Coordinates of C-alpha atoms and ligand atoms in Angstrom, one line a residue:
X1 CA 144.0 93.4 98.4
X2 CA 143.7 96.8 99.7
X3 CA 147.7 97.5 98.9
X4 CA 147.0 97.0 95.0
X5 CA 144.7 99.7 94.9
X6 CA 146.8 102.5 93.5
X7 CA 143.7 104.9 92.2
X8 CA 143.0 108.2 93.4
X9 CA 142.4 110.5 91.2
X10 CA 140.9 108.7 88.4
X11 CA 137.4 108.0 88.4
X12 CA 137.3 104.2 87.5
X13 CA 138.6 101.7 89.8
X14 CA 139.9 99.2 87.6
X15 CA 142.6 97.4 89.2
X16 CA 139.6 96.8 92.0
X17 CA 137.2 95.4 89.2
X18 CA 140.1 93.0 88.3
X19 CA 141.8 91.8 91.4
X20 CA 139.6 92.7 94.0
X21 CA 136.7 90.8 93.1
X22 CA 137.7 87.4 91.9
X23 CA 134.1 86.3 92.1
X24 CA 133.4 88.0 89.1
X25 CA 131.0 90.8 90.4
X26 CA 131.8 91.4 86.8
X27 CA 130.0 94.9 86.0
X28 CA 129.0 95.1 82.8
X29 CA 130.3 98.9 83.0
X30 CA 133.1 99.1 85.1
X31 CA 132.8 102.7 85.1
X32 CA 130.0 102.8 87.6
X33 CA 132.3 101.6 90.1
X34 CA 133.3 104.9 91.6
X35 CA 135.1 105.4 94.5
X36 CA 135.4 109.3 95.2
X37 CA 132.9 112.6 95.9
X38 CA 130.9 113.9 93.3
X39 CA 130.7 117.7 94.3
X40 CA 130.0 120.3 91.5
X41 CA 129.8 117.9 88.8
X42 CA 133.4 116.7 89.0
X43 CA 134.6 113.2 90.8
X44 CA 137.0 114.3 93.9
X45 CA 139.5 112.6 95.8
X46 CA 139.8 113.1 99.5
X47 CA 143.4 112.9 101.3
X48 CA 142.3 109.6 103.2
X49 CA 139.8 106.9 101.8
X50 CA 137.6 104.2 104.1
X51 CA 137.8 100.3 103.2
X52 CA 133.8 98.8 102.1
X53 CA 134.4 95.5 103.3
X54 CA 132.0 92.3 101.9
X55 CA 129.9 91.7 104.9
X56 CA 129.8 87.8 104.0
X57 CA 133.9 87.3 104.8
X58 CA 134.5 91.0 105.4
X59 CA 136.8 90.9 102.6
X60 CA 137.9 94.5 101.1
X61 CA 135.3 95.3 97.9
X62 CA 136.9 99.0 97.5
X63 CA 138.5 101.8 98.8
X64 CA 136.3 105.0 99.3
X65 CA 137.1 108.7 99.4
X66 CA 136.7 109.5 103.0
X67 CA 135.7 113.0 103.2
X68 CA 136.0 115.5 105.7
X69 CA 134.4 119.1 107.0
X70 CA 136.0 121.1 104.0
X71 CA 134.6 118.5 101.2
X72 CA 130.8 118.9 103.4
X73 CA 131.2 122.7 102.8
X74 CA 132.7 122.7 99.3
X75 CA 129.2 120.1 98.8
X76 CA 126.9 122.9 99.7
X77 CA 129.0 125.9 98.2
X78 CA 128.3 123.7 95.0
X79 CA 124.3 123.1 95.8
X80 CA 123.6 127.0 96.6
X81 CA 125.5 127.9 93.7
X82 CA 123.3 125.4 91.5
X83 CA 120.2 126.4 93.2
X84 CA 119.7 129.5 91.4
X85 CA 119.6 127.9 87.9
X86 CA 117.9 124.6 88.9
X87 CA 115.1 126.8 90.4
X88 CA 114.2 128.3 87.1
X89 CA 114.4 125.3 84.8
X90 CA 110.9 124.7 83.8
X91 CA 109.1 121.6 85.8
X92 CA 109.3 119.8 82.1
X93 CA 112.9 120.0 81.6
X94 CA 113.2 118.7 85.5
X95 CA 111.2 116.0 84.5
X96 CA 112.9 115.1 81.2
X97 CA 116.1 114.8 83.4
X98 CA 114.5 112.3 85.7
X99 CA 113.3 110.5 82.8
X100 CA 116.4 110.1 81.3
X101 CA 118.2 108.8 85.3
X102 CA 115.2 106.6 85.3
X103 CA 116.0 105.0 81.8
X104 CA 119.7 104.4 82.8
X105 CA 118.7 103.1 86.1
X106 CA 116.5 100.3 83.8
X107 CA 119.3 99.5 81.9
X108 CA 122.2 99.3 83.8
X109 CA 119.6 97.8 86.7
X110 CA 121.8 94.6 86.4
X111 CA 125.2 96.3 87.4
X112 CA 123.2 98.2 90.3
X113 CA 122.0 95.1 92.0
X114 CA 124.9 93.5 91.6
X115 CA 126.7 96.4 94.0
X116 CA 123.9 96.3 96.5
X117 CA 124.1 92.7 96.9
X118 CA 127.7 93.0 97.9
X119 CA 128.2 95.5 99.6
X120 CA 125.0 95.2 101.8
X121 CA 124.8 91.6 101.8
X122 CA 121.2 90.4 100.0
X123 CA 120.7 88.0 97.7
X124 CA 121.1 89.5 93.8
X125 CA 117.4 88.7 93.4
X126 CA 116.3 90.7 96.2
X127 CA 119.0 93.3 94.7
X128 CA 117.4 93.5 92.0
X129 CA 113.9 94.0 93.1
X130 CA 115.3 96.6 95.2
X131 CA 116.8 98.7 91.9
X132 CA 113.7 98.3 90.3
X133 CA 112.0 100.0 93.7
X134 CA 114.6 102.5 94.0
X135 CA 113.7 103.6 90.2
X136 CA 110.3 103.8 90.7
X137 CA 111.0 107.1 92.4
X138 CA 112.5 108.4 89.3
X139 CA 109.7 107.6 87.4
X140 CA 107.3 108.6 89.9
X141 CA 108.6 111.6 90.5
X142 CA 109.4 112.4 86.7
X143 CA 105.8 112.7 86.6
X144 CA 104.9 114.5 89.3
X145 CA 107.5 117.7 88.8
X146 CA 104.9 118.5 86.0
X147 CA 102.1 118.5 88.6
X148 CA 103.0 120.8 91.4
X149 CA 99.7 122.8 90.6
X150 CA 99.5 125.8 93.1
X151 CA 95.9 127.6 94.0
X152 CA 94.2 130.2 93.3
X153 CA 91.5 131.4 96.3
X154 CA 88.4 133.4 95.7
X155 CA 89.1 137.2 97.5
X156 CA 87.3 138.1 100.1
X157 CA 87.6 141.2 98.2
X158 CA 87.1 143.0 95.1
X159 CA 90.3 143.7 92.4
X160 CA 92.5 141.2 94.3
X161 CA 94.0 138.0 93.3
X162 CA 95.0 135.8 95.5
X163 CA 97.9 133.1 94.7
X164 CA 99.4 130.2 96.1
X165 CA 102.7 128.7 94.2
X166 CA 104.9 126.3 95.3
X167 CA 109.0 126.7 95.3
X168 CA 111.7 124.5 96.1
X169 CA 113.1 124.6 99.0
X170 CA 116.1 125.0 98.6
X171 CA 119.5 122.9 99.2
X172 CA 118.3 119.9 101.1
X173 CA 120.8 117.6 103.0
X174 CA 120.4 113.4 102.6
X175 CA 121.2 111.3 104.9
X176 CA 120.6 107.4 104.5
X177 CA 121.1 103.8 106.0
X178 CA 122.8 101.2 104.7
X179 CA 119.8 98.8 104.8
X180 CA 118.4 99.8 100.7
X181 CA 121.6 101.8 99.6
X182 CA 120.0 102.4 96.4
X183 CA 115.7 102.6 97.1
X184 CA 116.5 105.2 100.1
X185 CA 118.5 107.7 98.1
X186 CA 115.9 108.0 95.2
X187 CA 113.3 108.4 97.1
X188 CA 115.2 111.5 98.5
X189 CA 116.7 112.9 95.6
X190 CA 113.9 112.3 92.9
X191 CA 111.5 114.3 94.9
X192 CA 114.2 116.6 95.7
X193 CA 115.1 117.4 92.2
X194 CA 111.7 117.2 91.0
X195 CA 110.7 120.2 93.4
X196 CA 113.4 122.3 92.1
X197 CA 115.8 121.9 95.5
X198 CA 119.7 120.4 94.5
X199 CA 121.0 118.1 97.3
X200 CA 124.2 117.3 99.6
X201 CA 123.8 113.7 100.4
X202 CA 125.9 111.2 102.2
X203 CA 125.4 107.3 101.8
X204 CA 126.2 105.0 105.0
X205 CA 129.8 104.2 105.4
X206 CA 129.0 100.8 104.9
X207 CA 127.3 100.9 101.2
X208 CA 128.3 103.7 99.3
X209 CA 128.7 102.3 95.8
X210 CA 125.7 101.5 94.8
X211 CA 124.8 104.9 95.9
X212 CA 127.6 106.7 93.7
X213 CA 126.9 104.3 90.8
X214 CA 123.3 106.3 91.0
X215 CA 124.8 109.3 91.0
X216 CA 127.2 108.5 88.1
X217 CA 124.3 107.5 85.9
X218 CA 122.6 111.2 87.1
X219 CA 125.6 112.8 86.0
X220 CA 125.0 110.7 82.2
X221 CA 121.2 112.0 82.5
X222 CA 122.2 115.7 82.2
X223 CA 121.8 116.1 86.2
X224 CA 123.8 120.0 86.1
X225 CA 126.8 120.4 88.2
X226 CA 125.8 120.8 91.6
X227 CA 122.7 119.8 91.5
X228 CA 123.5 116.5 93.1
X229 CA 126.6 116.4 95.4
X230 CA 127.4 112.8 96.9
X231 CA 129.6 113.0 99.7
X232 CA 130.8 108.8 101.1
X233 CA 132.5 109.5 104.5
X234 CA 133.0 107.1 107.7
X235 CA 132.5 110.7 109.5
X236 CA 129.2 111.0 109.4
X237 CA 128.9 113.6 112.2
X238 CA 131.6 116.0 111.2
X239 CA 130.1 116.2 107.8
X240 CA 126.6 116.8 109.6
X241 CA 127.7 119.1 111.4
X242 CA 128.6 121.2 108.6
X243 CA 125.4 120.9 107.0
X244 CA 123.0 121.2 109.9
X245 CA 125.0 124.9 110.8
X246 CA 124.8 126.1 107.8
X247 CA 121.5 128.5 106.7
X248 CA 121.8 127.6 103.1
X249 CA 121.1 124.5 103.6
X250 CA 117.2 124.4 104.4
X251 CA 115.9 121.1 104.8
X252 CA 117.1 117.9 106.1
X253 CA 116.1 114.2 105.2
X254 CA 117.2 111.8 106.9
X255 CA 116.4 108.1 107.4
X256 CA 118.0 105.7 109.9
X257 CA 117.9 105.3 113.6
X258 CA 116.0 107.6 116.2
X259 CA 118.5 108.0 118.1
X260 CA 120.4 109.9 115.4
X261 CA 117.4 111.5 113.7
X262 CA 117.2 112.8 117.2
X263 CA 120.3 114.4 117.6
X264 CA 120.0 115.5 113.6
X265 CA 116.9 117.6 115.0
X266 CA 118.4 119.1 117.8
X267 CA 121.5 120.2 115.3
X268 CA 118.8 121.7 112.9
X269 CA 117.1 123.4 115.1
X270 CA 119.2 127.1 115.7
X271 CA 118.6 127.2 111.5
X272 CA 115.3 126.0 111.3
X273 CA 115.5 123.7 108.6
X274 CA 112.6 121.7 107.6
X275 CA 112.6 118.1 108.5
X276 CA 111.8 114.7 107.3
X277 CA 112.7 111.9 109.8
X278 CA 111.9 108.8 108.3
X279 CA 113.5 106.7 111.3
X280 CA 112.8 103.2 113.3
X281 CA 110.3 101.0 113.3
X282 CA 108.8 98.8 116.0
X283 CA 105.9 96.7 113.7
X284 CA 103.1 94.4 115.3
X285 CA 101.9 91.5 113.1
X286 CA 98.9 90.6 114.5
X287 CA 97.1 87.5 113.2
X288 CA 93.1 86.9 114.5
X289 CA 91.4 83.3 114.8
X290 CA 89.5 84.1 111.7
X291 CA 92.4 84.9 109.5
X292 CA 93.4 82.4 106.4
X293 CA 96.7 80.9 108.0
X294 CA 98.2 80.7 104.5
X295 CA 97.8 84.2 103.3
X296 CA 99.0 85.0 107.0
X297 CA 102.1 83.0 106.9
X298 CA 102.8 84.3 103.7
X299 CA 102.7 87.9 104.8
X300 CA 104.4 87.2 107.8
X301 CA 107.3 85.7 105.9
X302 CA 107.7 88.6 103.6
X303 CA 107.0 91.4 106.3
X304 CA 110.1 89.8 108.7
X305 CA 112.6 88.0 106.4
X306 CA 112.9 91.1 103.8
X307 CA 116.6 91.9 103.5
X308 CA 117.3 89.6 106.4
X309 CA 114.5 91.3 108.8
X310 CA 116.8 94.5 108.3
X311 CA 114.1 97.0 107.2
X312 CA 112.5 99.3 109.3
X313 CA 109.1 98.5 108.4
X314 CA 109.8 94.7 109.1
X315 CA 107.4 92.8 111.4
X316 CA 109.0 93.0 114.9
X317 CA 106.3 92.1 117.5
X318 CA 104.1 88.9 116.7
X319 CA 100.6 88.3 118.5
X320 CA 98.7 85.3 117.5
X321 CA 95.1 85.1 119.1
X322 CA 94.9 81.9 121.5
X323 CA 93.1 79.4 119.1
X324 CA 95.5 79.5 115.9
X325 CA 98.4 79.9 117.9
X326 CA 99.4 76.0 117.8
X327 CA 98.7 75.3 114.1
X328 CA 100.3 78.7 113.0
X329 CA 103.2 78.1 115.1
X330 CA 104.0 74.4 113.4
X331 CA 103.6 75.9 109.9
X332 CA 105.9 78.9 110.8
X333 CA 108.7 77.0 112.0
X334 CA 108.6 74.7 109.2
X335 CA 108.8 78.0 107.0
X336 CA 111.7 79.1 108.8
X337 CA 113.6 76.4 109.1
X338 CA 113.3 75.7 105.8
X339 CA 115.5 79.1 104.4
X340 CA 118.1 79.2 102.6
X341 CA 121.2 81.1 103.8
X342 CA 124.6 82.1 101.9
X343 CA 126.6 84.7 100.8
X344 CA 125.4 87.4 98.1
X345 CA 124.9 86.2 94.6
X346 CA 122.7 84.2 92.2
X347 CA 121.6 81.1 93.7
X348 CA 118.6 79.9 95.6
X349 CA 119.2 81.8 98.8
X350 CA 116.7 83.5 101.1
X351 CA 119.0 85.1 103.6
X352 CA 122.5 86.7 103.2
X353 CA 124.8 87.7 106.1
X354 CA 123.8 90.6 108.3
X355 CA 125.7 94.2 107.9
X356 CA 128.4 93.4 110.3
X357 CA 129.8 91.2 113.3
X358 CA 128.0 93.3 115.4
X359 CA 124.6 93.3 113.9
X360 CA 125.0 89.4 114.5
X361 CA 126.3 89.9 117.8
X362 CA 123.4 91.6 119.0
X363 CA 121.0 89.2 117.6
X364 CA 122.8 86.7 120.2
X365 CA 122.1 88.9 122.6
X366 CA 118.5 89.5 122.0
X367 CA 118.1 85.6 122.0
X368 CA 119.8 85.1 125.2
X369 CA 118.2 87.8 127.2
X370 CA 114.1 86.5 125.7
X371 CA 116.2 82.6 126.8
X372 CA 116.8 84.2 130.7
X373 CA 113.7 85.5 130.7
X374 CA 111.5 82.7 129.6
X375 CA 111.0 82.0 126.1
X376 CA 111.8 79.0 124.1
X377 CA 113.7 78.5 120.8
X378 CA 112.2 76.5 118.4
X379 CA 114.4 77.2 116.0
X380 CA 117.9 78.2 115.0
X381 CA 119.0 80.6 118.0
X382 CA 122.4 80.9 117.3
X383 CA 125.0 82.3 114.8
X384 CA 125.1 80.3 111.7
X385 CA 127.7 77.8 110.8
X386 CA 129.4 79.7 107.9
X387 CA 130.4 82.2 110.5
X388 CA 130.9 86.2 110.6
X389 CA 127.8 88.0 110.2
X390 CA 125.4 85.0 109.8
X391 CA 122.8 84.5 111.9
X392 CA 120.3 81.8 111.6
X393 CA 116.4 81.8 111.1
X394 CA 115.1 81.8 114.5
X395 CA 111.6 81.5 116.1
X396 CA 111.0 82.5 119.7
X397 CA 108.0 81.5 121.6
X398 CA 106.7 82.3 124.9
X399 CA 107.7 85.5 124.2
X400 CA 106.6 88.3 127.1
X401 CA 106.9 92.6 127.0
X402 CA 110.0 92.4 129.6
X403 CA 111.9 91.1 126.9
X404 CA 114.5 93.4 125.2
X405 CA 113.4 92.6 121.9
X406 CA 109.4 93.4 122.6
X407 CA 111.2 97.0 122.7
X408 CA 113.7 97.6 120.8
X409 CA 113.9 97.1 117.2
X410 CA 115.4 93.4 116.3
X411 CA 116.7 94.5 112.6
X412 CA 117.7 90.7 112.2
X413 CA 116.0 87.3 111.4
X414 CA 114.5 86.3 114.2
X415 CA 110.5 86.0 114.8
X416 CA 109.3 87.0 118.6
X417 CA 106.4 85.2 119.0
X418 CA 103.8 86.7 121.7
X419 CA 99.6 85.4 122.2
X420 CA 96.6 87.3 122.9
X421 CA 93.2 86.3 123.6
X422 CA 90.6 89.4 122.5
X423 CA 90.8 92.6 120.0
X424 CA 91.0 95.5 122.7
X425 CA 94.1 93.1 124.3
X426 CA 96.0 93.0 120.7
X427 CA 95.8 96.8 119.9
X428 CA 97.1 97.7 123.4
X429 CA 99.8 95.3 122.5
X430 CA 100.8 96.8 119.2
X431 CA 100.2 100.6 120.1
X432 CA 102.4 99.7 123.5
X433 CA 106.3 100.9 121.8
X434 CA 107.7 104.8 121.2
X435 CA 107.6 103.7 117.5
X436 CA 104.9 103.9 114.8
X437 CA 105.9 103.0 111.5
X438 CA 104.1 100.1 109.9
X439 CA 101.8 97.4 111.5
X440 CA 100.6 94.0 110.3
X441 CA 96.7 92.6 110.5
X442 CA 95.0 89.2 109.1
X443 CA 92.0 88.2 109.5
X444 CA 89.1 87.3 107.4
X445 CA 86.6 89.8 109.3
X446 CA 86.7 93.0 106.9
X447 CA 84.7 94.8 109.8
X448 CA 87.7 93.6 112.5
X449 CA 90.4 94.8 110.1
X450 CA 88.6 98.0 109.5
X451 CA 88.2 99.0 113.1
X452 CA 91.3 97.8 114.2
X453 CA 93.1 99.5 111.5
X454 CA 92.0 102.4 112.7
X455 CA 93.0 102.2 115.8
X456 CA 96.7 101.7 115.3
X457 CA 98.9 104.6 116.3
X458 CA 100.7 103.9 113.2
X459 CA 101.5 105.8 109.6
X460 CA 101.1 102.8 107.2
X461 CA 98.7 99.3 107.6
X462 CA 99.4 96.0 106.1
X463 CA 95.9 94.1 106.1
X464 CA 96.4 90.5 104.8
X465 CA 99.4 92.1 103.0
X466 CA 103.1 91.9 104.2
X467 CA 104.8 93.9 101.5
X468 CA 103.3 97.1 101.5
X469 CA 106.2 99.9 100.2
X470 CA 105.7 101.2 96.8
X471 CA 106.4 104.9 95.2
X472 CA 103.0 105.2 94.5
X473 CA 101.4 105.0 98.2
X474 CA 103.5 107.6 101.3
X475 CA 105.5 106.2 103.3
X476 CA 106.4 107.5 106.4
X477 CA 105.6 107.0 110.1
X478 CA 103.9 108.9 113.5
X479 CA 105.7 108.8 117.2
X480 CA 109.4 108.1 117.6
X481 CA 109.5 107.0 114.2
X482 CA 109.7 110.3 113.0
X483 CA 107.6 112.7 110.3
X484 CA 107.0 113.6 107.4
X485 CA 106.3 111.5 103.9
X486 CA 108.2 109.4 101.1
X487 CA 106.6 108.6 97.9
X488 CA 103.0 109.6 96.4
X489 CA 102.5 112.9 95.8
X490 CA 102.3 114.0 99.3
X491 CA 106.2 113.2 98.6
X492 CA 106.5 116.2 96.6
X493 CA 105.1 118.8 99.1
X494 CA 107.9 118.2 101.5
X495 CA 110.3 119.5 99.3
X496 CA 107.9 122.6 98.5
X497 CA 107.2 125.7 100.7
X498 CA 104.4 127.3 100.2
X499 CA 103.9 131.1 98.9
X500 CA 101.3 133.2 98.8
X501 CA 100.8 136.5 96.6
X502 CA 98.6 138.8 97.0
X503 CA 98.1 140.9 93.9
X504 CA 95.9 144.2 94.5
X505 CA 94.4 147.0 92.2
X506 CA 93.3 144.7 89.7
X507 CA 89.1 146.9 89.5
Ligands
LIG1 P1 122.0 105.1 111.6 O1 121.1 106.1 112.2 O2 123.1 104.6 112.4 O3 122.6 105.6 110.3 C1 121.9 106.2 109.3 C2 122.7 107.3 108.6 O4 123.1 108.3 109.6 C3 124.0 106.7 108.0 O5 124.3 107.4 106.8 C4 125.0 107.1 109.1 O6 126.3 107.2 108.6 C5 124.5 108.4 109.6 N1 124.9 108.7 110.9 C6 125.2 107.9 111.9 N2 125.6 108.6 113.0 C7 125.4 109.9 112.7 C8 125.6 111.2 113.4 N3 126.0 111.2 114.7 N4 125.4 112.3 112.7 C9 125.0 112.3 111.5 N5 124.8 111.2 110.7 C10 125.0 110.0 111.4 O7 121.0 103.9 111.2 P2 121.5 102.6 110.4 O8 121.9 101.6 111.4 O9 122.4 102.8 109.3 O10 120.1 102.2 109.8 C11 119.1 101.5 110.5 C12 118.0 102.4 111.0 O11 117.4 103.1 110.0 C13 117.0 101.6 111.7 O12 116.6 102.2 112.9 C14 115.8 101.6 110.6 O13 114.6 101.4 111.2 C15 116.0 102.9 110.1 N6 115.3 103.0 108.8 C16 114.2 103.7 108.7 C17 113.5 103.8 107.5 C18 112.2 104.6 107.4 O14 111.9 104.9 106.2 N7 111.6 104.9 108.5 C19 114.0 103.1 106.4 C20 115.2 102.4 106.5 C21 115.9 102.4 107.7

């Protein structure tokens, strides 16, 4: 398919839209199917372009612009020239902007799912929830650029004022995972914008369409040139590079692994930029004899088969207390077993492929390593019949800490199961992992879920509840899963530094 795809320099990609995806993925705007860099408001071709394959059949959806060092710099030439007028636009006509991207999200929400789902792989109707997510940071954050009150502090001293206002950054580099192409972006850029700070950003190799579908839609809003720079590469550490080197560029968010947000950290550090590192997870779900089995299999369902179990805040680590671990177990495995597993699209489907053949290879390696060390598959365990990146529903039981996937996250569909017999024994479990994102509590005992809510080295708590994200609440985790917070308005302050003025002479 690849050899019909003739466009370069033009920003549509209609012989794509036509031959490439017989399937009708049939956009209702073609336009939003973009395929090259957005830097300084105009669409830009690189001299080589990457495939985004379908992860179902890894069939070719599009060919990318693959961009290199100079196209990273040209990015953030573009977003420090910006800077200087987006600083001085009043927090109104920031949030009038957002506004506007926020509408256009809402109505061309149907074409946006419809590029998430394939070229990430989940069903359209959890596509579509995930739009809807991603533009609740518009909206959100279209509020909040009207509230970024600063302070005013008593002096300690006659004839002085003392002030506190709050200024953008500056140019802030994003870097996000392929796992919400669309939700993860937003809630970088909406805040970023909001603030006052324009952006270099750089979708994952594997879904940047969605991502420049956004950004086309921004563009339509009345985003300025430069503002927003978009920059899809396959070489996501030479454009990094570029960014983390260079002084105008003073804050980095990032989210994805912590191996690179590690690395990312290190880079930053001879510039000091400021950080958020929203990076992996690790989450216990931990279910008490008192809890009601049917809101806990309910949360547990949502918390681990979300995208496919890809999600960083997805349950990883089960612990069922002694006396519900038989019944729970028998209604789990008829939940699982019963999902429904296909490629992207409408349909009654519960599960699409994972990202890649290798996502699905590790999965088989997880399972076989828990199988040599003891545990028991009750069901699925294996790759699924269509093939490629599928991977079936799978429940593991007898699960023990030596296993590989009791430490590392499983980012895949399968449900570790592990028992504990008393409170003190199930928070040493779930605090026992470098990570601390989310973690996962039911019981019926408001007293129990209080204390032990507390005592979870963790930065956000599920209790009885196993979808917890939402623009409204922050997001964001402690340990190895990194710092800083998405969403809310503690969202807003990490886009903000703080000045103080001192104004004297004033008896
Ligand atoms: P990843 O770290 O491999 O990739 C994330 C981003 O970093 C991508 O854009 C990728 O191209 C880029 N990247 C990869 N290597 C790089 C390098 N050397 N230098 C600069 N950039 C580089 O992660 P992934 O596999 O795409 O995503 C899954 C991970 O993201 C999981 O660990 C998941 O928990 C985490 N995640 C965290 C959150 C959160 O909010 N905490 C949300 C979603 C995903």
């Amino acid at each position: 398919m690849i050899t019909e795809i003739a466009v370069v320099d033009g920003p549509l990609f209609e012989e794509i839209a036509v031959s490439a995806w017989p399937q009708a993925l049939s956009l209702s705007r073609p336009d939003l199917l973009r395929a090259q860099a957005l830097v300084g408001g105009e669409w830009r071709s690189a001299a080589e372009q990457f495939l985004v394959l379908d992860p179902a059949d890894g069939s070719t959806i599009a060919a990318v612009a693959d961009c290199d060092a100079a196209m990273a710099l040209a990015a953030v030439e573009a977003a420090s020239a910006a800077f200087v007028a987006w600083r001085e636009t009043t927090a109104a006509a920031r949030a009038a902007i957002l506004r506007r991207w926020f509408d256009l999200v809402r109505a061309n929400a149907e074409d946006l799912a419809r590029l998430v789902s394939r070229e990430q792989g989940k069903p359209l109707a959890e596509a579509r929830g995930e739009v809807a997510y991603g533009a609740g940071y518009l909206e959100w954050f279209a509020e909040e650029a009207r509230r970024a009150y600063g302070d005013l502090i008593p002096s300690p001293v006659r004839g002085r004022e003392l002030k506190v206002v709050k200024e953008p950054v500056g140019v802030t580099a994003v870097i996000t995972p392929w796992n919400f192409p669309v939700a993860m972006i937003a809630r970088k850029i909406a805040p970023a914008l909001a603030a006052g700070c324009t952006v270099v950003a750089k979708p994952a190799a594997e879904t940047p369409l969605s991502a420049l579908a956004l950004c086309a839609l921004a563009q339509e809003a009345g985003v300025p040139p430069g503002v927003i720079n978009l920059v899809p590469t396959r070489r996501a550490a030479e454009i990094s590079q570029v960014w983390m080197d260079d002084s105008r560029v003073r804050k980095l968010s990032f989210t994805g692994s912590t191996a690179v947000g590690k690395t990312l950290a290190r880079q930053s550090a001879d510039t000091l930029k400021r950080l958020s590192l929203e990076l992996g997870g690790d989450a216990p779900l931990i279910v008490f004899d008192d809890a009601d089995l049917e809101v806990a299999l309910d949360g547990l369902m949502k918390a681990k088969f979300r995208n496919g179990g890809q999600a960083c805040v997805a349950a990883n680590r089960i612990y069922l207390q002694d006396a519900i671990y038989e019944p729970f177990v028998a209604r789990l495995v008829d939940a699982v077993a019963a999902l429904t597993v296909g490629p992207a699209g409408e349909g009654p489907r519960d599960i699409g492929p994972l990202i890649h053949d290798a996502a699905a290879n590790a999965m088989e390696r997880l399972v076989q390593d828990a199988l040599a060390k003891g545990a028991r598959v009750l069901t699925g365990g294996q790759r699924h019949p269509l093939g490629g990146a599928f991977f079936q529903p799978t429940v593991l039981t007898d699960v023990s800490p030596d296993m590989d996937l009791c430490h590392q996250e499983i980012f895949g569909p399968i449900v570790a199961l592990g028992r504990f017999s008393d409170e003190d024994q199930a928070v040493d479990l779930a605090n026992d992992t470098p990570f601390g994102l989310a973690a996962y509590i039911f019981s019926t005992d408001a007293r129990r879920t209080h204390r032990v809510a507390a005592r979870l080295d963790v930065g956000i708590v599920g209790i009885n509840e196993g979808a917890v994200s939402t623009e409204v609440a922050p997001f964001g985790g402690v340990k190895e899963s990194g710092y800083g917070r998405e969403g809310s308005r503690y969202g807003l302050a990490d886009y903000q530094n703080i000045k103080y003025v001192c104004v004297g002479g004033l008896d």
